[in-house]
PDB file of C-alpha atoms and ligand atoms in Angstrom:
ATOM      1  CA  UNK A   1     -26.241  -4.159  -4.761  1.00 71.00           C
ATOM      2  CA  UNK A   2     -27.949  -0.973  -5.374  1.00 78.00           C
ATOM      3  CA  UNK A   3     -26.500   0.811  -8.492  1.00 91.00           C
ATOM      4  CA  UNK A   4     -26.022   4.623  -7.485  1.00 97.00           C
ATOM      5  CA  UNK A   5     -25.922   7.962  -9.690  1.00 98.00           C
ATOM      6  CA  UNK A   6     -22.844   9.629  -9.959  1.00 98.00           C
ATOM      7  CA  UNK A   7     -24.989  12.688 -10.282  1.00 98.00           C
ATOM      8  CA  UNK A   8     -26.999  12.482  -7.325  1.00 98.00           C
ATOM      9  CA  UNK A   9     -24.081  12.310  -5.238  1.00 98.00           C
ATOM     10  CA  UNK A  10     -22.227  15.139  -3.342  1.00 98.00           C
ATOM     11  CA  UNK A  11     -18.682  15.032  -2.411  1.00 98.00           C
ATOM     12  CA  UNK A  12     -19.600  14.542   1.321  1.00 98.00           C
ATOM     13  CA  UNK A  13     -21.805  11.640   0.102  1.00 98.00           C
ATOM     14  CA  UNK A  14     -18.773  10.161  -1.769  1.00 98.00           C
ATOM     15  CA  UNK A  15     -16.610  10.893   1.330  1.00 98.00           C
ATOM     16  CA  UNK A  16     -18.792   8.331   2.998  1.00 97.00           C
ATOM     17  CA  UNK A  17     -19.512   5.953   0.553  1.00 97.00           C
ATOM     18  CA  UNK A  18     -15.786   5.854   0.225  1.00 98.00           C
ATOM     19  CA  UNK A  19     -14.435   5.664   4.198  1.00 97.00           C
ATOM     20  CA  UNK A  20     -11.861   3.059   4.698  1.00 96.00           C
ATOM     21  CA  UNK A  21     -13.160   0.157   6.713  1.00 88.00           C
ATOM     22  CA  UNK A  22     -10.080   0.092   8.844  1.00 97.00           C
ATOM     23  CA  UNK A  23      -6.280   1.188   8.787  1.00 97.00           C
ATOM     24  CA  UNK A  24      -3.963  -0.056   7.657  1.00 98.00           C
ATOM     25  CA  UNK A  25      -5.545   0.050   4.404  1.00 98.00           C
ATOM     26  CA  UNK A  26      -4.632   0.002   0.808  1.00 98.00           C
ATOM     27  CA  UNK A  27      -6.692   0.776  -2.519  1.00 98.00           C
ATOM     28  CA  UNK A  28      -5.937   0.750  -5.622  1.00 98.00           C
ATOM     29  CA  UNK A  29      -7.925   2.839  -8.286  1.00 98.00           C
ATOM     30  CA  UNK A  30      -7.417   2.155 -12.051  1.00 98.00           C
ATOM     31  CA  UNK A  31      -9.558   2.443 -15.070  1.00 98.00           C
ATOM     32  CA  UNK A  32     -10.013   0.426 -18.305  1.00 98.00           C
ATOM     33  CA  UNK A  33     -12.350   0.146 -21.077  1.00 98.00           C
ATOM     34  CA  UNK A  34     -14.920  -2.253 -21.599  1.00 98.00           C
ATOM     35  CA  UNK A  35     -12.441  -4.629 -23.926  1.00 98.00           C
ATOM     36  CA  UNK A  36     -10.348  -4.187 -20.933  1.00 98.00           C
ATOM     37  CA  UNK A  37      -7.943  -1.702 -21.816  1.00 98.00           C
ATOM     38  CA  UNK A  38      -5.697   0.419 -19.386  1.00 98.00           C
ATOM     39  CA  UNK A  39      -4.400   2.994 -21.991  1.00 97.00           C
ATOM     40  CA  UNK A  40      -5.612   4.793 -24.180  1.00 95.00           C
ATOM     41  CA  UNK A  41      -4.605   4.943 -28.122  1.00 93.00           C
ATOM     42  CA  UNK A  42      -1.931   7.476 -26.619  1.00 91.00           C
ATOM     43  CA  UNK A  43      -0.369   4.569 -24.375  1.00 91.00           C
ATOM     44  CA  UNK A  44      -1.889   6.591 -21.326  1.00 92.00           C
ATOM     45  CA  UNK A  45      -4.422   6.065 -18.977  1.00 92.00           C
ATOM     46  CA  UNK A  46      -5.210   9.863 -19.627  1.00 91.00           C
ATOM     47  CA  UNK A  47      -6.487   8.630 -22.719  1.00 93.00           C
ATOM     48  CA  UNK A  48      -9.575   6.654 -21.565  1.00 97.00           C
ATOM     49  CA  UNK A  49     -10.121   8.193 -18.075  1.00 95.00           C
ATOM     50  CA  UNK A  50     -12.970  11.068 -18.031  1.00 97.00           C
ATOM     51  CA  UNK A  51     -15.033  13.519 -16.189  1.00 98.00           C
ATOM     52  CA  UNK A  52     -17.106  10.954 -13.979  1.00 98.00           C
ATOM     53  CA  UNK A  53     -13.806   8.915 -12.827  1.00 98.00           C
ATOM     54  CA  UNK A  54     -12.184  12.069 -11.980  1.00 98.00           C
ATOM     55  CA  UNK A  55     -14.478  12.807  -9.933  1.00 98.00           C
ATOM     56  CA  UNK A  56     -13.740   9.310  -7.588  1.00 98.00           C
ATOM     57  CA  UNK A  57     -10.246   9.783  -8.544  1.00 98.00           C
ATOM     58  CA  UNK A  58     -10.574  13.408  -6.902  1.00 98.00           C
ATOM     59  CA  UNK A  59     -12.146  11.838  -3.573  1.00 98.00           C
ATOM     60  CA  UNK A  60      -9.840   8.991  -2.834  1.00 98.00           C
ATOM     61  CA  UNK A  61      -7.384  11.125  -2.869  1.00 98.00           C
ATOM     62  CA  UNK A  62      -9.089  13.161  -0.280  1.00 98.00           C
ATOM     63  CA  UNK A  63      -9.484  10.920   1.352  1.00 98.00           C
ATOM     64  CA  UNK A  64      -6.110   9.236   1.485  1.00 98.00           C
ATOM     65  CA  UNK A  65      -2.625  10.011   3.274  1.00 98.00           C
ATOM     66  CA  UNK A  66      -0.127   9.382   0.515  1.00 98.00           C
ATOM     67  CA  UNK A  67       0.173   8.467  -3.190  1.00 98.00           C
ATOM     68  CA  UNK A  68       1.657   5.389  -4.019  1.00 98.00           C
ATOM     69  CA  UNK A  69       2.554   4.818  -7.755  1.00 98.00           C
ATOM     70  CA  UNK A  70       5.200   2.539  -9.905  1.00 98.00           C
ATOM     71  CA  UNK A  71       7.801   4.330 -11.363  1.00 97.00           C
ATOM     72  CA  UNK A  72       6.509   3.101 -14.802  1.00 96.00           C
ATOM     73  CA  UNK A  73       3.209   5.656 -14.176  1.00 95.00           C
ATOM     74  CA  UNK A  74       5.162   8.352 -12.621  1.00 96.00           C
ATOM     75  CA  UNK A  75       7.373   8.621 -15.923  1.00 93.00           C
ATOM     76  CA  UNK A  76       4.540   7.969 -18.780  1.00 91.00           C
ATOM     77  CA  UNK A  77       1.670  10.019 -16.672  1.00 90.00           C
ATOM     78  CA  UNK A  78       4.331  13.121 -16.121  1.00 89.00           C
ATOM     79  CA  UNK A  79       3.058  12.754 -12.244  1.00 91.00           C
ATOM     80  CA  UNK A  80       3.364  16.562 -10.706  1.00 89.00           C
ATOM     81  CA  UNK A  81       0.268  16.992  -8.662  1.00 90.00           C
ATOM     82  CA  UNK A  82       2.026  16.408  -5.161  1.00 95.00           C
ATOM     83  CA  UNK A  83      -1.588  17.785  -3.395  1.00 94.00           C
ATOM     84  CA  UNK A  84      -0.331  14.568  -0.994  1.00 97.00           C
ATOM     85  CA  UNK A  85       3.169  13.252  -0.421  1.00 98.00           C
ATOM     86  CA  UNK A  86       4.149  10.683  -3.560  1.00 98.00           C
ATOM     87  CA  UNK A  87       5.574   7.532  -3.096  1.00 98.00           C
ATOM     88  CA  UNK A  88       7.821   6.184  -6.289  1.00 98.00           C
ATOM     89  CA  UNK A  89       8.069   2.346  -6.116  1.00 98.00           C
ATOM     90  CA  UNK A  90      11.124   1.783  -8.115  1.00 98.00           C
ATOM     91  CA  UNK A  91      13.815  -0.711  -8.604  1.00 98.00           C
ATOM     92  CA  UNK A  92      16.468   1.342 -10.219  1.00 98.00           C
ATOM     93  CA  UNK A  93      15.491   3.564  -7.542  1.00 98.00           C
ATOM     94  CA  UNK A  94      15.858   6.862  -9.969  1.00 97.00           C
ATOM     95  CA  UNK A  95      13.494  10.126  -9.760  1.00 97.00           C
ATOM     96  CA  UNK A  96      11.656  10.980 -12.786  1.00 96.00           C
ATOM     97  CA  UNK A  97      12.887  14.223 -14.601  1.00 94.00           C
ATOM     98  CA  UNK A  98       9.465  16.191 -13.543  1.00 93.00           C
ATOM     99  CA  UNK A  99       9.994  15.512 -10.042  1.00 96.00           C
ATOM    100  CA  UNK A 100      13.169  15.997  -8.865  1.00 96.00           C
ATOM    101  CA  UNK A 101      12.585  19.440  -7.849  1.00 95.00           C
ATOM    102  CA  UNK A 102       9.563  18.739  -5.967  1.00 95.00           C
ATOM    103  CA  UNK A 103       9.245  20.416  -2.425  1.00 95.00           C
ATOM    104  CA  UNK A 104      11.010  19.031   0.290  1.00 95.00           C
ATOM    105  CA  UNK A 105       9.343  16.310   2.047  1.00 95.00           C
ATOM    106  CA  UNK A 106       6.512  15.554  -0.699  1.00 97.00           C
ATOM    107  CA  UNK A 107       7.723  13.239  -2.863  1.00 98.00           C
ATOM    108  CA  UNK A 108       9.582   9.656  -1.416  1.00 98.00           C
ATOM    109  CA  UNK A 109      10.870   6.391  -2.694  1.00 98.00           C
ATOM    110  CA  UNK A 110      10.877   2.933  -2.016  1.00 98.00           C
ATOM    111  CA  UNK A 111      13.103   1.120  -3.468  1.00 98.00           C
ATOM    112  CA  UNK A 112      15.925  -1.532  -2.648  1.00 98.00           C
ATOM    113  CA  UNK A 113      19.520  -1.770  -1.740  1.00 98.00           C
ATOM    114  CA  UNK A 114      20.853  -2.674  -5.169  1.00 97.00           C
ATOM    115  CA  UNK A 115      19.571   0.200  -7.128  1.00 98.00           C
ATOM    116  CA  UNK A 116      21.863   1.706  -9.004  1.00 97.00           C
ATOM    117  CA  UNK A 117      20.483   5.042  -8.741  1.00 98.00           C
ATOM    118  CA  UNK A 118      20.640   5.054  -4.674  1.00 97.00           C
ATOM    119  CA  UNK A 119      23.144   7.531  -3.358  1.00 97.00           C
ATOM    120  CA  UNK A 120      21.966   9.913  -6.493  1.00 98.00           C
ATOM    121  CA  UNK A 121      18.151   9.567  -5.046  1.00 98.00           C
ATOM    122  CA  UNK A 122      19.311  10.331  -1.303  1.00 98.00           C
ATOM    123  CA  UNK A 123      20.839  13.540  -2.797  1.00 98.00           C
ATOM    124  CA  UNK A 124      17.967  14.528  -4.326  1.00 98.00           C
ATOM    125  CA  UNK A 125      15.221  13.455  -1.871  1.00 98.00           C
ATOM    126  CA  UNK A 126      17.222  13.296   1.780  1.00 97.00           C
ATOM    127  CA  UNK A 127      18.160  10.873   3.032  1.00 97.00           C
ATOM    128  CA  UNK A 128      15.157   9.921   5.239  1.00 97.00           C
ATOM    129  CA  UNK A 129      12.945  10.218   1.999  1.00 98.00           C
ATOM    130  CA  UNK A 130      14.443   6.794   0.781  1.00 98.00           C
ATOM    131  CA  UNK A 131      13.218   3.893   2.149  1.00 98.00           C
ATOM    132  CA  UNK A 132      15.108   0.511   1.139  1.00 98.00           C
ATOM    133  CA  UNK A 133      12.944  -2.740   1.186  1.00 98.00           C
ATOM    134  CA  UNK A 134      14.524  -5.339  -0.289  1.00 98.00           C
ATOM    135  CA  UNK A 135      17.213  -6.415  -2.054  1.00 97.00           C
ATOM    136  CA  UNK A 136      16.079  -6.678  -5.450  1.00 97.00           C
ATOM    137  CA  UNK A 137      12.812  -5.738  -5.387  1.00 97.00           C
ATOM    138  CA  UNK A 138      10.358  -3.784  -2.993  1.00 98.00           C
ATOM    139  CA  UNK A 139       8.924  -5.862  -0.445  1.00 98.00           C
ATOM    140  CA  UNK A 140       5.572  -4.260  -0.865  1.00 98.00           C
ATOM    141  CA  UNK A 141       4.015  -6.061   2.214  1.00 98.00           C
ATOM    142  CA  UNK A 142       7.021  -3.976   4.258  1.00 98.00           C
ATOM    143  CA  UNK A 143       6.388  -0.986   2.290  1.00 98.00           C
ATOM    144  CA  UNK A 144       2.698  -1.055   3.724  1.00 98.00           C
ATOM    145  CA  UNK A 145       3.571  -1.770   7.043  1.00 98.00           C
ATOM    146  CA  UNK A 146       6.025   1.111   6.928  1.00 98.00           C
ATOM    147  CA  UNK A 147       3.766   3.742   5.506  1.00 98.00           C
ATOM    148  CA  UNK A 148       1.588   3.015   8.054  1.00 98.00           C
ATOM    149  CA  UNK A 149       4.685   3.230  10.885  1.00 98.00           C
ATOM    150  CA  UNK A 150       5.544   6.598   9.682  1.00 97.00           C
ATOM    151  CA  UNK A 151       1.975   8.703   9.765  1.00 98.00           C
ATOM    152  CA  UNK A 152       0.129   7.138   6.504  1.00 98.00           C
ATOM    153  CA  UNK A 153      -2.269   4.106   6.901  1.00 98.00           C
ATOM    154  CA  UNK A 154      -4.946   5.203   4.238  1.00 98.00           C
ATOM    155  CA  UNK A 155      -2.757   3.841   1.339  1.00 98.00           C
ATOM    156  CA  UNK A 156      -3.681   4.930  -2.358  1.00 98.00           C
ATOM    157  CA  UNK A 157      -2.092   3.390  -5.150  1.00 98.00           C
ATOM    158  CA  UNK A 158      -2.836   4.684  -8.731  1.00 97.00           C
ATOM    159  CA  UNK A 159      -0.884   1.620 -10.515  1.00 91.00           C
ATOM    160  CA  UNK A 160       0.451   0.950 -12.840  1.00 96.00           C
ATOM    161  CA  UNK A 161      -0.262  -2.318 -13.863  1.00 98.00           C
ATOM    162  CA  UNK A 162       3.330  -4.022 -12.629  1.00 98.00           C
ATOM    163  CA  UNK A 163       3.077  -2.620  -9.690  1.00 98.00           C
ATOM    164  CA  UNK A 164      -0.772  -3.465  -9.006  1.00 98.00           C
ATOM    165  CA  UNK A 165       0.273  -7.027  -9.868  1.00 98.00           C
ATOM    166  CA  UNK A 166       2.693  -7.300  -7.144  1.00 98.00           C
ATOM    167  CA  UNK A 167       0.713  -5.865  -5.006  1.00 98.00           C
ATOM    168  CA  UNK A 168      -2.050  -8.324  -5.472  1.00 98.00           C
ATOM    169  CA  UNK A 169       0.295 -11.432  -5.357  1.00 98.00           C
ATOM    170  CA  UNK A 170       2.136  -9.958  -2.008  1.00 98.00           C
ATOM    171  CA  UNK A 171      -1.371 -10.202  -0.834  1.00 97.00           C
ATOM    172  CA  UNK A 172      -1.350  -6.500   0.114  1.00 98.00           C
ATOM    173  CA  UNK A 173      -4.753  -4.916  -1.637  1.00 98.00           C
ATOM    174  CA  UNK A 174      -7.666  -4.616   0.629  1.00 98.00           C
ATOM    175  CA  UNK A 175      -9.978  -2.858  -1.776  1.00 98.00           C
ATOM    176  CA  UNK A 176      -9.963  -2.130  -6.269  1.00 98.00           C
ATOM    177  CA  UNK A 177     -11.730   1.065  -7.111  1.00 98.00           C
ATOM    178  CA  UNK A 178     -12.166   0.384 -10.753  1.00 98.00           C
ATOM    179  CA  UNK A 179     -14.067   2.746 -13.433  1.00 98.00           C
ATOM    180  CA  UNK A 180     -15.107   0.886 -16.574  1.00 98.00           C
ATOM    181  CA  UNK A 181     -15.613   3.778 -19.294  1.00 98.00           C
ATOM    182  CA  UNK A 182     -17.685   3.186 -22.289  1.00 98.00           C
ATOM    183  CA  UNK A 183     -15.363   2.472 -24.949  1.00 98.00           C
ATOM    184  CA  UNK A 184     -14.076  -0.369 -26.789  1.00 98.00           C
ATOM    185  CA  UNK A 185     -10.125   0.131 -28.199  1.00 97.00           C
ATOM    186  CA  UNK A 186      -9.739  -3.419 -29.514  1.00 96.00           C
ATOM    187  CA  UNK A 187      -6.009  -3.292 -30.573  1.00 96.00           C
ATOM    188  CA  UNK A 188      -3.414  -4.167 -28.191  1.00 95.00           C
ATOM    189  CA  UNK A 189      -2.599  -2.223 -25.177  1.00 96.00           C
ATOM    190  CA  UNK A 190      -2.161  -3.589 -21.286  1.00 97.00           C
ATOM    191  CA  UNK A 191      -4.556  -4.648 -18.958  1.00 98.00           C
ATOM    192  CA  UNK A 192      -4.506  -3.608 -15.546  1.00 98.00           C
ATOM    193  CA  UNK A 193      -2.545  -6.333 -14.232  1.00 98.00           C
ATOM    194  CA  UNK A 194       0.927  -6.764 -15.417  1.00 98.00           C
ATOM    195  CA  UNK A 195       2.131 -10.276 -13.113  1.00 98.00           C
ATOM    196  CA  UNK A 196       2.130 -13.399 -12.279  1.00 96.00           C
ATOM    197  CA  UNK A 197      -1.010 -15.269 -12.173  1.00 97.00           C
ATOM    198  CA  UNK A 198      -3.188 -14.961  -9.576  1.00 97.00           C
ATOM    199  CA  UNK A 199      -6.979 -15.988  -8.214  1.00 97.00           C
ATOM    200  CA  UNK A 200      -8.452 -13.446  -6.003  1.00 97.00           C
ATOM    201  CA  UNK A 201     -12.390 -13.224  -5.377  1.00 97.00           C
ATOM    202  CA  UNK A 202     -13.541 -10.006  -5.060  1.00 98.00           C
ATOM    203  CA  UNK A 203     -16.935  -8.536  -3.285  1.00 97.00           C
ATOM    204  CA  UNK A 204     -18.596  -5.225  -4.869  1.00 97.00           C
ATOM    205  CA  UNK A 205     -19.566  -2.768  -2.167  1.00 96.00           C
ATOM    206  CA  UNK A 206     -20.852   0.011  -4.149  1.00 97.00           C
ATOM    207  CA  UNK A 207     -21.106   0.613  -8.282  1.00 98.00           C
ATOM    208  CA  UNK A 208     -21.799   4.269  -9.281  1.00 98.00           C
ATOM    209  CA  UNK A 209     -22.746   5.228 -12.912  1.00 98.00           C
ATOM    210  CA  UNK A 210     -22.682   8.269 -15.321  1.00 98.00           C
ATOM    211  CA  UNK A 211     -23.487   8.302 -18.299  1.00 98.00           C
ATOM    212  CA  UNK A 212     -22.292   4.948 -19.157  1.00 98.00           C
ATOM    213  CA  UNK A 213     -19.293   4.956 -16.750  1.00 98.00           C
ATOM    214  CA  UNK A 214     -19.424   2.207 -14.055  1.00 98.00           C
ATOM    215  CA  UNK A 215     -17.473   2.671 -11.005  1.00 98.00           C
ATOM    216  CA  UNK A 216     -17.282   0.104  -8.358  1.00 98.00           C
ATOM    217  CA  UNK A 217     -15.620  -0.206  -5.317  1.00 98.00           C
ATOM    218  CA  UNK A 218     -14.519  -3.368  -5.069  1.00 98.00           C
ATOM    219  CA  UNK A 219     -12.929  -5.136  -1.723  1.00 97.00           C
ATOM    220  CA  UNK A 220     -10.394  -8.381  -1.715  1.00 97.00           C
TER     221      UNK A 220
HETATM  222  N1  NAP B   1      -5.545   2.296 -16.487  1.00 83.04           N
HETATM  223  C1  NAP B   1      -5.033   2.688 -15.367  1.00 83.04           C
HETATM  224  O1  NAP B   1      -5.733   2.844 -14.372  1.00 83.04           O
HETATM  225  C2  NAP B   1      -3.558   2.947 -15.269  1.00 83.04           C
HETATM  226  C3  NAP B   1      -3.007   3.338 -14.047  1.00 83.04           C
HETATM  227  C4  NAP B   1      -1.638   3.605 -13.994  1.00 83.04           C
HETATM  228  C5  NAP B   1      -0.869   3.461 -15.128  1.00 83.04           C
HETATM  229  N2  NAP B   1      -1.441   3.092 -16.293  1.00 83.04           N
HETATM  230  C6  NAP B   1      -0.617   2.970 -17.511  1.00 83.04           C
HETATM  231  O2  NAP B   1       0.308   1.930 -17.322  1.00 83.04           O
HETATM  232  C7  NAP B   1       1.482   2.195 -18.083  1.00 83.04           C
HETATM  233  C8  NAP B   1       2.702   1.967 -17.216  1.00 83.04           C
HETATM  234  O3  NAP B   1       2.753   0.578 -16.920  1.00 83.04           O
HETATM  235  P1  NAP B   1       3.815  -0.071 -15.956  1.00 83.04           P
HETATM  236  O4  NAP B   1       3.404  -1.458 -15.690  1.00 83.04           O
HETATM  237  O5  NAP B   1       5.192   0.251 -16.458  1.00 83.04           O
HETATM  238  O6  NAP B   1       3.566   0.807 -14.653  1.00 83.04           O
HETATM  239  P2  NAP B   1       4.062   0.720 -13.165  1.00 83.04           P
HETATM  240  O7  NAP B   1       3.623  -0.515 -12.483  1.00 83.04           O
HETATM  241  O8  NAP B   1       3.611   2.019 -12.625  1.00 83.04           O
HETATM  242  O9  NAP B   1       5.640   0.788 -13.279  1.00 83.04           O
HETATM  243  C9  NAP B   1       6.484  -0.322 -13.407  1.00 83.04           C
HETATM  244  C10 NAP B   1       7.766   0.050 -12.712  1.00 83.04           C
HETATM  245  O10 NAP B   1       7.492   0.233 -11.316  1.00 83.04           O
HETATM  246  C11 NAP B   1       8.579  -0.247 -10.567  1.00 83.04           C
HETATM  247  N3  NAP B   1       8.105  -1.380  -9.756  1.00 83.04           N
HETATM  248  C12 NAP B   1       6.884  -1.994  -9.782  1.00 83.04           C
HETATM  249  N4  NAP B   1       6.823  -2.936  -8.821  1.00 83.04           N
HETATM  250  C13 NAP B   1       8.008  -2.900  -8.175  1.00 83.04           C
HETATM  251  C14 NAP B   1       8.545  -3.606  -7.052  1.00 83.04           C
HETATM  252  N5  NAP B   1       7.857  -4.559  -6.380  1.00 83.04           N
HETATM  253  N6  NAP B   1       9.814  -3.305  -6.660  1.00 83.04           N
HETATM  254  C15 NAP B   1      10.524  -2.360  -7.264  1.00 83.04           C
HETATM  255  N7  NAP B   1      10.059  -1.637  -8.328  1.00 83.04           N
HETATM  256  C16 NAP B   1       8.820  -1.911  -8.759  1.00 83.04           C
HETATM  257  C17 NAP B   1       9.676  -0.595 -11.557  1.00 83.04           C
HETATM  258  O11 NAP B   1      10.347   0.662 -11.735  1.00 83.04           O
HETATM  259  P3  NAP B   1      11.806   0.930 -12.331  1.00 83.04           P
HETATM  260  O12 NAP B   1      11.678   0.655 -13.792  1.00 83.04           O
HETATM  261  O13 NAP B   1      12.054   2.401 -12.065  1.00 83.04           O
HETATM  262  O14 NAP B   1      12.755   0.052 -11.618  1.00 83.04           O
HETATM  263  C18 NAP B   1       8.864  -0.994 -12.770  1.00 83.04           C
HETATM  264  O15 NAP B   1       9.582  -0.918 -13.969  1.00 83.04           O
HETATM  265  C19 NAP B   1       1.346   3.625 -18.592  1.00 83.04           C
HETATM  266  O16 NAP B   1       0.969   3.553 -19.936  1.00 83.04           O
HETATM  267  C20 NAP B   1       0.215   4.191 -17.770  1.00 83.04           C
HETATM  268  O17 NAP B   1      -0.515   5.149 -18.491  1.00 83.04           O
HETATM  269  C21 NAP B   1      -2.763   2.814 -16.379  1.00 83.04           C
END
């Protein structure tokens, strides 16, 4: 594995260096620091990301048909940039403050039949915004399969950590875009994964640096 400069790279480059292998296909970009910390001391990721993972962060979603984020992010992260249509994963099934009046059409959410924020959603969103999957939770193997169904197989998910956990024991993530910055927080904040155990080799199929930053591109 050939480490790359950030730097030497245009955005066509990463365009390439970043094509999905095949659709449907679902990634899942976080960031930590080296102690392996997803937030910052502000108890956000904005607090540890930085110039050289915005830059990937910027190109996968280029490169990607929707958003897909846990409700958890949405609501801590103040999500607004709706430059491609948001999906909220959500078991209450209720639209953050920020986004509820977001243009028609761009923002949707998955969520199951016994949330108790349902009919208040469908008033908010439409009706055909709100996809149920589940009972109790969202069946996040059916949300991918849907997503793809209705126009969007080049899946992004920007966590959180919950919701990447699921998605890793549903057995759902084809590929982990993950920028280590150079930092160490010690303290205690959350890792990445927020879940149930699980065991999943991975295989690197590029690693970028900047300055210190490592981003790889990791695939399940
Ligand atoms: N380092 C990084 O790359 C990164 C990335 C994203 C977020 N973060 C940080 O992570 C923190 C948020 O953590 P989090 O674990 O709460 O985030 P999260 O995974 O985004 O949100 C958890 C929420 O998502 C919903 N959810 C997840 N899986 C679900 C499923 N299968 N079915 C139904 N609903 C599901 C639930 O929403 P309801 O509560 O609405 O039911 C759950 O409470 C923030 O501090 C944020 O800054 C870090």
């Amino acid at each position: 594995m050939e480490l790359r400069k950030l730097s030497d790279l245009t955005d066509a480059d990463l365009d390439e260096l970043y094509a999905v292998e095949s659709r449907p296909w679902l990634r899942v970009n976080m960031v930590s620091t080296v102690d392996g910390s997803a937030t910052g001391p502000n108890g956000r990721s904005g607090g540890i990301n930085n110039a050289a993972d915005k830059r990937v962060f910027d190109t996968l979603r280029r490169l990607c048909d929707c958003v897909v984020v846990g409700a958890g992010t949405a609501r801590d992260e103040g999500y607004r940039d709706l430059t491609k249509p948001l999906v909220l994963v959500s078991r209450r099934g209720e639209v953050p403050p920020r986004l509820r009046d977001a243009p028609a059409g761009s923002v949707l959410m998955a969520t199951c039949a016994a949330a108790e924020h349902l009919d208040e959603t469908r008033a908010i969103l439409g009706d055909d915004q709100v996809l149920v999957l589940g009972q109790h939770r969202v069946d996040l193997a059916e949300l991918k399969h849907t997503l793809a169904e209705r126009g969007y197989p080049s899946l992004l998910s920007e966590g959180g950590p919950q919701l990447l956990s699921g998605l890793l024991a549903e057995g759902v993530v084809d590929e982990l875009d993950l920028t280590v910055v150079p930092r160490l927080l010690a303290g205690e904040h959350p890792r990445i994964t927020d879940g149930a155990p699980v065991d999943l080799p991975l295989e690197l199929a590029l690693l970028l640096e900047d300055g210190g930053t490592l981003l790889g591109r990791w695939l399940t």
